[in-house]
Amino acid sequence: MGLLRGSAAAVSLLIAFFIACVLKANAAPTATGTINASKFDEDTALTLAKFSSAAYCPSGDLKNWTCERCDFLHDFTVAAVVDDTDLNTQGFVGFSPSLQWIVVAFRGTVGTSIENWIENLKTWHRKADFPGAPAGAEVHEGFYEDYNGKLRSVLVPAVLALRSDFPQYRVVMTGHSMGAAMSVLAAVELKLNHSISDVHVYNFGLPRVGNEIFSTFQAKLIPDTFRLTHKNDIVPHVPPQWLGFHHVKTEVWIRPDGALKVCDGSGEDPTCSDGVYGDSVADHLLYLNITMTSHCSAVATSSSSSSSAAANNSNNNNNNNNNNNNNNNNNNNNNNNNNNPSLRAEAAAPAAAVPLTTGASAAAVRRRLS
């Protein structure tokens, strides 16, 4: 009898296991833009690295989503772009129906030596209170001033308007370098002062933004925060801890062998970026094989190329008419031209496509943080 009961129990377990497998196989697939708040997702990080890279492109091309780094997501619509030349900051807000995201992306520093910018961060020690945060929660005053310029006045209302139109969309913040610091501050404000509950942060090459009280508060407020660091990137090492700064969590370190390591929840995991010297600017400018620099241009459209070709053909026709007139007036010159192969080749060669101009550099030199 005992043997029969044991066999029946085993059969029951097998049936339960089979049912569980069937249910899992028939479960609805995860949506493309789904963000798991409790788990780092490499595909999400790669997509947002592309947004952070696009933030370095000229503001005019961002408005139309026509920059050379904008072709990775064709259904993205830009709602607002701000280029604050006084503070050398830039960012944009837009939305994607396929991802169901409202994306806010901030650019890092351009127009000045990144080495000088890093050196200034090493010596900056003044901090500012963040409104609404607990007593003693302080942030880097330079970052706070930069965020409170045009970035805040333009991008926050744009996010609120899109959230009103698309309440089911998730708000996703990203940025690189100084732009990463802006993404942290903006996320805190949207959650704290505007009650947007579904805020997510993935950023790249983040410097330390505030002190440990602020970092602990930020982690509780926005637990879905992942900051990627790359090998020996120098920027995550500034401002230094001995000045009272402490990183937000959770760090995801791209190790020297290229593997990604999700670090502990302290913000300062000694087995991740804190465990290396951190002296590389080159590592700061490349994340997940995505370039994070301002060398970004517009992409020529087919209509623009056709217009250029048509204009060149028209000029060629006019030149041919002028040549015919000259030939009629001077038979000797006509014969010389016909017998000259280099002239015939020049007349027959198609005109080169004229590249679109990108305009002046996006930035005045950023004020020194001193």
Short mmCIF file of C-alpha atoms in Angstrom, two decimals:
data_model
loop_
_atom_site.label_atom_id
_atom_site.label_comp_id
_atom_site.label_asym_id
_atom_site.label_seq_id
_atom_site.Cartn_x
_atom_site.Cartn_y
_atom_site.Cartn_z
CA MET A 1 0.00 0.00 0.00
CA GLY A 2 2.83 2.41 0.87
CA LEU A 3 4.46 1.71 -2.47
CA LEU A 4 1.21 2.56 -4.28
CA ARG A 5 0.86 5.82 -2.37
CA GLY A 6 4.46 6.73 -3.25
CA SER A 7 3.89 5.97 -6.91
CA ALA A 8 0.72 8.07 -6.93
CA ALA A 9 2.61 10.99 -5.39
CA ALA A 10 5.33 10.70 -8.00
CA VAL A 11 2.77 10.68 -10.80
CA SER A 12 1.09 13.75 -9.31
CA LEU A 13 4.43 15.60 -9.25
CA LEU A 14 5.09 14.69 -12.88
CA ILE A 15 1.64 15.92 -13.91
CA ALA A 16 2.13 19.18 -12.01
CA PHE A 17 5.54 19.67 -13.66
CA PHE A 18 4.05 19.02 -17.10
CA ILE A 19 1.24 21.56 -16.51
CA ALA A 20 3.75 24.18 -15.35
CA CYS A 21 5.83 23.68 -18.51
CA VAL A 22 2.76 24.03 -20.72
CA LEU A 23 1.68 27.23 -18.97
CA LYS A 24 5.15 28.71 -19.31
CA ALA A 25 5.34 27.83 -23.01
CA ASN A 26 1.99 29.48 -23.69
CA ALA A 27 2.64 32.58 -21.64
CA ALA A 28 2.39 35.92 -23.44
CA PRO A 29 5.77 37.15 -24.73
CA THR A 30 7.45 40.08 -23.02
CA ALA A 31 6.84 43.41 -24.75
CA THR A 32 9.81 44.96 -26.55
CA GLY A 33 9.95 47.97 -24.28
CA THR A 34 9.32 46.21 -21.00
CA ILE A 35 11.72 47.20 -18.23
CA ASN A 36 12.21 44.82 -15.32
CA ALA A 37 12.63 47.08 -12.33
CA SER A 38 14.42 44.40 -10.31
CA LYS A 39 16.84 43.19 -12.98
CA PHE A 40 19.40 44.78 -15.26
CA ASP A 41 18.62 44.25 -18.94
CA GLU A 42 21.43 44.47 -21.49
CA ASP A 43 19.10 45.11 -24.45
CA THR A 44 17.55 48.06 -22.61
CA ALA A 45 21.02 49.37 -21.82
CA LEU A 46 22.08 49.13 -25.47
CA THR A 47 18.99 50.99 -26.68
CA LEU A 48 19.50 53.75 -24.14
CA ALA A 49 23.21 53.98 -24.97
CA LYS A 50 22.11 54.84 -28.51
CA PHE A 51 19.80 57.55 -27.16
CA SER A 52 22.65 58.94 -25.04
CA SER A 53 24.92 58.96 -28.08
CA ALA A 54 22.27 60.72 -30.18
CA ALA A 55 22.08 63.47 -27.55
CA TYR A 56 25.50 64.66 -28.80
CA CYS A 57 24.10 65.44 -32.28
CA PRO A 58 23.16 68.98 -33.37
CA SER A 59 19.87 70.13 -31.89
CA GLY A 60 18.33 70.89 -35.29
CA ASP A 61 18.86 67.33 -36.47
CA LEU A 62 17.50 65.96 -33.20
CA LYS A 63 14.26 67.90 -33.64
CA ASN A 64 13.62 66.09 -36.92
CA TRP A 65 15.23 62.84 -35.72
CA THR A 66 17.47 62.88 -38.79
CA CYS A 67 20.93 62.68 -37.23
CA GLU A 68 23.28 59.87 -38.22
CA ARG A 69 22.75 58.24 -34.80
CA CYS A 70 18.95 58.47 -34.95
CA ASP A 71 18.20 55.67 -37.40
CA PHE A 72 18.04 52.88 -34.81
CA LEU A 73 14.40 53.65 -33.92
CA HIS A 74 12.16 54.89 -36.72
CA ASP A 75 8.96 55.43 -34.73
CA PHE A 76 10.55 57.81 -32.23
CA THR A 77 9.05 61.32 -32.19
CA VAL A 78 10.91 64.19 -30.55
CA ALA A 79 8.66 66.47 -28.51
CA ALA A 80 11.23 68.98 -27.24
CA VAL A 81 14.93 69.78 -27.59
CA VAL A 82 16.90 72.26 -25.49
CA ASP A 83 20.39 73.53 -26.28
CA ASP A 84 21.61 75.79 -23.48
CA THR A 85 24.75 77.35 -24.96
CA ASP A 86 25.38 79.40 -21.81
CA LEU A 87 25.77 76.30 -19.63
CA ASN A 88 26.84 73.97 -22.47
CA THR A 89 24.01 71.52 -21.82
CA GLN A 90 21.62 69.80 -24.20
CA GLY A 91 18.83 67.29 -23.94
CA PHE A 92 15.68 66.06 -25.64
CA VAL A 93 12.37 64.39 -24.84
CA GLY A 94 10.37 62.11 -27.11
CA PHE A 95 8.25 58.98 -27.24
CA SER A 96 8.14 55.62 -28.98
CA PRO A 97 4.87 53.71 -29.52
CA SER A 98 6.71 50.44 -30.15
CA LEU A 99 8.61 50.67 -26.87
CA GLN A 100 5.88 52.55 -25.02
CA TRP A 101 8.56 54.75 -23.52
CA ILE A 102 8.87 58.45 -22.89
CA VAL A 103 12.62 58.99 -23.21
CA VAL A 104 14.60 61.86 -21.71
CA ALA A 105 18.24 61.96 -22.86
CA PHE A 106 20.96 64.37 -21.77
CA ARG A 107 24.24 65.16 -23.51
CA GLY A 108 27.61 65.20 -21.81
CA THR A 109 30.14 68.02 -21.92
CA VAL A 110 31.43 69.24 -25.29
CA GLY A 111 33.40 72.24 -26.46
CA THR A 112 36.10 72.03 -23.80
CA SER A 113 38.84 69.68 -22.77
CA ILE A 114 37.35 66.72 -20.93
CA GLU A 115 40.63 66.46 -19.02
CA ASN A 116 40.14 70.00 -17.67
CA TRP A 117 36.52 69.23 -16.79
CA ILE A 118 37.59 66.14 -14.85
CA GLU A 119 40.34 68.06 -13.07
CA ASN A 120 37.82 70.67 -11.95
CA LEU A 121 35.51 67.96 -10.62
CA LYS A 122 38.35 66.65 -8.48
CA THR A 123 38.66 69.93 -6.60
CA TRP A 124 35.01 70.99 -6.40
CA HIS A 125 33.72 70.55 -2.88
CA ARG A 126 30.68 72.78 -2.48
CA LYS A 127 27.31 71.04 -2.41
CA ALA A 128 23.71 72.22 -2.61
CA ASP A 129 20.57 70.98 -0.90
CA PHE A 130 18.07 69.23 -3.17
CA PRO A 131 14.50 70.52 -2.50
CA GLY A 132 12.26 67.84 -1.00
CA ALA A 133 15.11 65.50 -0.10
CA PRO A 134 15.89 64.58 3.51
CA ALA A 135 17.96 66.93 5.64
CA GLY A 136 21.62 66.56 4.84
CA ALA A 137 21.06 65.17 1.34
CA GLU A 138 23.41 67.21 -0.81
CA VAL A 139 24.28 67.20 -4.51
CA HIS A 140 27.12 68.65 -6.56
CA GLU A 141 26.37 72.35 -6.89
CA GLY A 142 27.69 72.59 -10.45
CA PHE A 143 25.43 69.78 -11.64
CA TYR A 144 22.48 71.27 -9.78
CA GLU A 145 23.01 74.69 -11.40
CA ASP A 146 23.35 73.14 -14.86
CA TYR A 147 20.13 71.17 -14.43
CA ASN A 148 18.25 74.23 -13.19
CA GLY A 149 18.98 76.16 -16.38
CA LYS A 150 17.02 75.68 -19.59
CA LEU A 151 17.10 71.89 -19.25
CA ARG A 152 14.66 71.86 -16.36
CA SER A 153 12.40 74.63 -17.64
CA VAL A 154 11.92 72.98 -21.05
CA LEU A 155 12.22 69.24 -20.57
CA VAL A 156 10.17 68.73 -17.39
CA PRO A 157 7.00 70.35 -18.83
CA ALA A 158 7.48 68.30 -22.01
CA VAL A 159 7.64 65.08 -19.99
CA LEU A 160 4.52 66.01 -18.03
CA ALA A 161 2.63 66.78 -21.25
CA LEU A 162 3.62 63.45 -22.82
CA ARG A 163 2.77 61.59 -19.64
CA SER A 164 -0.69 63.16 -19.78
CA ASP A 165 -1.11 61.98 -23.38
CA PHE A 166 0.42 58.54 -22.75
CA PRO A 167 -0.19 57.63 -19.10
CA GLN A 168 0.67 53.97 -19.80
CA TYR A 169 4.16 54.81 -21.11
CA ARG A 170 7.17 54.43 -18.85
CA VAL A 171 9.46 57.41 -18.29
CA VAL A 172 13.05 56.43 -19.03
CA MET A 173 15.99 58.71 -18.24
CA THR A 174 19.44 58.38 -19.77
CA GLY A 175 22.62 60.31 -20.42
CA HIS A 176 26.39 60.10 -20.56
CA SER A 177 29.00 61.81 -18.38
CA MET A 178 27.56 65.12 -17.17
CA GLY A 179 24.35 64.12 -18.97
CA ALA A 180 24.23 61.05 -16.73
CA ALA A 181 24.28 63.36 -13.70
CA MET A 182 21.41 65.34 -15.23
CA SER A 183 19.42 62.11 -15.66
CA VAL A 184 19.73 61.33 -11.95
CA LEU A 185 18.58 64.79 -10.86
CA ALA A 186 15.70 64.89 -13.36
CA ALA A 187 14.47 61.45 -12.30
CA VAL A 188 14.45 62.47 -8.64
CA GLU A 189 12.47 65.61 -9.43
CA LEU A 190 9.87 63.82 -11.57
CA LYS A 191 9.30 61.20 -8.89
CA LEU A 192 9.50 63.51 -5.89
CA ASN A 193 7.81 66.69 -7.09
CA HIS A 194 5.51 65.44 -9.87
CA SER A 195 4.46 62.03 -8.51
CA ILE A 196 5.47 60.06 -11.61
CA SER A 197 5.82 56.60 -10.15
CA ASP A 198 7.15 54.71 -13.17
CA VAL A 199 10.59 56.31 -13.61
CA HIS A 200 13.64 54.32 -14.74
CA VAL A 201 17.29 55.35 -15.09
CA TYR A 202 20.03 53.80 -17.23
CA ASN A 203 23.08 56.00 -17.66
CA PHE A 204 26.72 55.80 -18.71
CA GLY A 205 29.97 57.11 -17.23
CA LEU A 206 28.24 58.80 -14.30
CA PRO A 207 30.35 60.94 -11.95
CA ARG A 208 29.42 61.01 -8.27
CA VAL A 209 26.38 63.27 -7.99
CA GLY A 210 25.86 63.74 -4.26
CA ASN A 211 26.73 62.55 -0.80
CA GLU A 212 25.78 59.22 0.79
CA ILE A 213 22.53 60.56 2.29
CA PHE A 214 21.39 61.67 -1.16
CA SER A 215 22.48 58.39 -2.76
CA THR A 216 20.60 56.32 -0.18
CA PHE A 217 17.51 58.48 -0.65
CA GLN A 218 17.74 58.22 -4.45
CA ALA A 219 18.02 54.43 -4.28
CA LYS A 220 14.82 54.15 -2.24
CA LEU A 221 13.00 56.66 -4.43
CA ILE A 222 14.05 55.16 -7.80
CA PRO A 223 15.22 51.58 -7.26
CA ASP A 224 15.35 50.93 -11.01
CA THR A 225 18.60 52.83 -11.50
CA PHE A 226 21.53 51.27 -13.34
CA ARG A 227 24.74 53.17 -14.01
CA LEU A 228 27.16 51.55 -16.42
CA THR A 229 30.89 52.03 -15.97
CA HIS A 230 33.45 50.98 -18.58
CA LYS A 231 36.76 49.39 -17.65
CA ASN A 232 39.10 52.17 -16.44
CA ASP A 233 36.78 55.10 -17.23
CA ILE A 234 38.11 58.01 -15.20
CA VAL A 235 34.85 59.93 -14.74
CA PRO A 236 33.14 57.54 -12.27
CA HIS A 237 36.08 58.22 -9.93
CA VAL A 238 35.26 61.94 -9.59
CA PRO A 239 34.42 63.88 -7.52
CA PRO A 240 36.43 61.82 -5.01
CA GLN A 241 34.90 60.13 -1.99
CA TRP A 242 37.18 62.00 0.38
CA LEU A 243 35.27 65.17 -0.52
CA GLY A 244 32.09 63.55 0.80
CA PHE A 245 30.63 62.22 -2.45
CA HIS A 246 29.08 58.76 -2.84
CA HIS A 247 27.82 56.94 -5.94
CA VAL A 248 24.19 56.00 -6.53
CA LYS A 249 23.49 52.33 -7.10
CA THR A 250 23.33 49.98 -8.95
CA GLU A 251 26.60 49.91 -10.84
CA VAL A 252 27.04 47.62 -13.85
CA TRP A 253 30.73 47.39 -14.65
CA ILE A 254 31.99 46.51 -18.13
CA ARG A 255 35.08 44.57 -17.14
CA PRO A 256 38.40 44.63 -19.05
CA ASP A 257 37.41 41.32 -20.70
CA GLY A 258 34.16 42.90 -21.95
CA ALA A 259 31.86 40.97 -19.62
CA LEU A 260 29.18 42.86 -17.68
CA LYS A 261 29.11 42.55 -13.91
CA VAL A 262 26.12 43.70 -11.86
CA CYS A 263 27.74 45.08 -8.72
CA ASP A 264 26.46 45.13 -5.15
CA GLY A 265 23.95 47.62 -3.79
CA SER A 266 26.42 49.81 -1.92
CA GLY A 267 27.13 52.19 -4.80
CA GLU A 268 30.84 51.79 -4.09
CA ASP A 269 31.58 48.12 -4.80
CA PRO A 270 35.35 47.56 -4.42
CA THR A 271 35.20 44.64 -6.86
CA CYS A 272 33.90 46.83 -9.70
CA SER A 273 35.07 50.21 -11.02
CA ASP A 274 36.25 51.25 -7.55
CA GLY A 275 38.75 48.40 -7.72
CA VAL A 276 40.69 49.84 -10.67
CA TYR A 277 42.79 52.96 -10.93
CA GLY A 278 40.43 54.72 -13.32
CA ASP A 279 42.65 56.81 -15.58
CA SER A 280 41.19 56.33 -19.08
CA VAL A 281 39.43 59.03 -21.09
CA ALA A 282 39.16 56.62 -24.05
CA ASP A 283 37.11 54.19 -21.95
CA HIS A 284 34.82 57.09 -21.04
CA LEU A 285 34.00 57.80 -24.68
CA LEU A 286 32.85 54.30 -25.62
CA TYR A 287 30.01 52.33 -24.02
CA LEU A 288 28.69 49.02 -25.33
CA ASN A 289 30.61 49.84 -28.53
CA ILE A 290 28.58 53.05 -28.90
CA THR A 291 30.53 56.28 -29.42
CA MET A 292 29.84 59.06 -26.93
CA THR A 293 31.27 62.13 -28.67
CA SER A 294 29.96 65.19 -30.49
CA HIS A 295 31.18 64.06 -33.93
CA CYS A 296 27.66 63.57 -35.24
CA SER A 297 26.24 64.81 -38.55
CA ALA A 298 22.94 64.78 -40.38
CA VAL A 299 21.94 62.03 -42.79
CA ALA A 300 21.22 63.15 -46.35
CA THR A 301 17.73 62.16 -47.46
CA SER A 302 16.98 60.76 -50.92
CA SER A 303 14.93 63.85 -51.79
CA SER A 304 17.87 66.09 -50.89
CA SER A 305 20.22 64.01 -53.01
CA SER A 306 17.76 64.12 -55.92
CA SER A 307 17.46 67.89 -55.63
CA SER A 308 21.24 68.25 -55.63
CA ALA A 309 21.57 65.98 -58.65
CA ALA A 310 18.84 67.87 -60.50
CA ALA A 311 20.56 71.18 -59.82
CA ASN A 312 23.87 69.80 -61.01
CA ASN A 313 22.27 68.40 -64.17
CA SER A 314 20.71 71.77 -64.87
CA ASN A 315 24.10 73.44 -64.50
CA ASN A 316 25.63 70.82 -66.79
CA ASN A 317 22.94 71.49 -69.41
CA ASN A 318 23.62 75.22 -69.23
CA ASN A 319 27.32 74.58 -69.62
CA ASN A 320 26.64 72.34 -72.61
CA ASN A 321 24.52 75.07 -74.21
CA ASN A 322 27.27 77.58 -73.62
CA ASN A 323 29.77 75.18 -75.13
CA ASN A 324 27.54 74.74 -78.18
CA ASN A 325 27.32 78.48 -78.62
CA ASN A 326 31.04 78.80 -78.30
CA ASN A 327 31.48 75.98 -80.79
CA ASN A 328 29.23 77.72 -83.30
CA ASN A 329 31.19 80.92 -82.92
CA ASN A 330 34.56 79.28 -83.12
CA ASN A 331 34.90 76.08 -85.16
CA ASN A 332 38.55 75.74 -84.30
CA ASN A 333 37.87 75.70 -80.56
CA ASN A 334 35.04 73.25 -81.14
CA ASN A 335 37.35 70.84 -82.89
CA ASN A 336 39.94 71.16 -80.15
CA ASN A 337 37.38 70.43 -77.46
CA ASN A 338 36.03 67.38 -79.29
CA ASN A 339 39.52 66.00 -79.66
CA ASN A 340 40.44 66.56 -76.00
CA PRO A 341 39.50 63.42 -73.98
CA SER A 342 39.93 65.09 -70.60
CA LEU A 343 37.32 67.73 -71.43
CA ARG A 344 34.89 65.09 -72.68
CA ALA A 345 35.36 63.08 -69.47
CA GLU A 346 34.77 66.14 -67.32
CA ALA A 347 31.52 66.97 -69.12
CA ALA A 348 30.25 63.40 -68.86
CA ALA A 349 31.17 62.80 -65.20
CA PRO A 350 28.22 62.87 -62.77
CA ALA A 351 28.28 65.62 -60.21
CA ALA A 352 29.29 64.61 -56.69
CA ALA A 353 26.55 64.63 -54.06
CA VAL A 354 26.63 67.75 -51.92
CA PRO A 355 26.64 66.83 -48.21
CA LEU A 356 24.18 68.51 -45.89
CA THR A 357 25.79 71.09 -43.63
CA THR A 358 25.44 70.64 -39.90
CA GLY A 359 25.93 74.24 -38.94
CA ALA A 360 28.17 75.62 -36.22
CA SER A 361 29.34 73.69 -33.20
CA ALA A 362 26.62 73.13 -30.62
CA ALA A 363 28.37 74.81 -27.76
CA ALA A 364 30.20 77.70 -26.23
CA VAL A 365 33.02 76.70 -23.93
CA ARG A 366 31.60 75.53 -20.63
CA ARG A 367 32.48 77.64 -17.64
CA ARG A 368 35.19 76.17 -15.46
CA LEU A 369 33.92 74.47 -12.30
CA SER A 370 36.08 76.30 -9.85
#
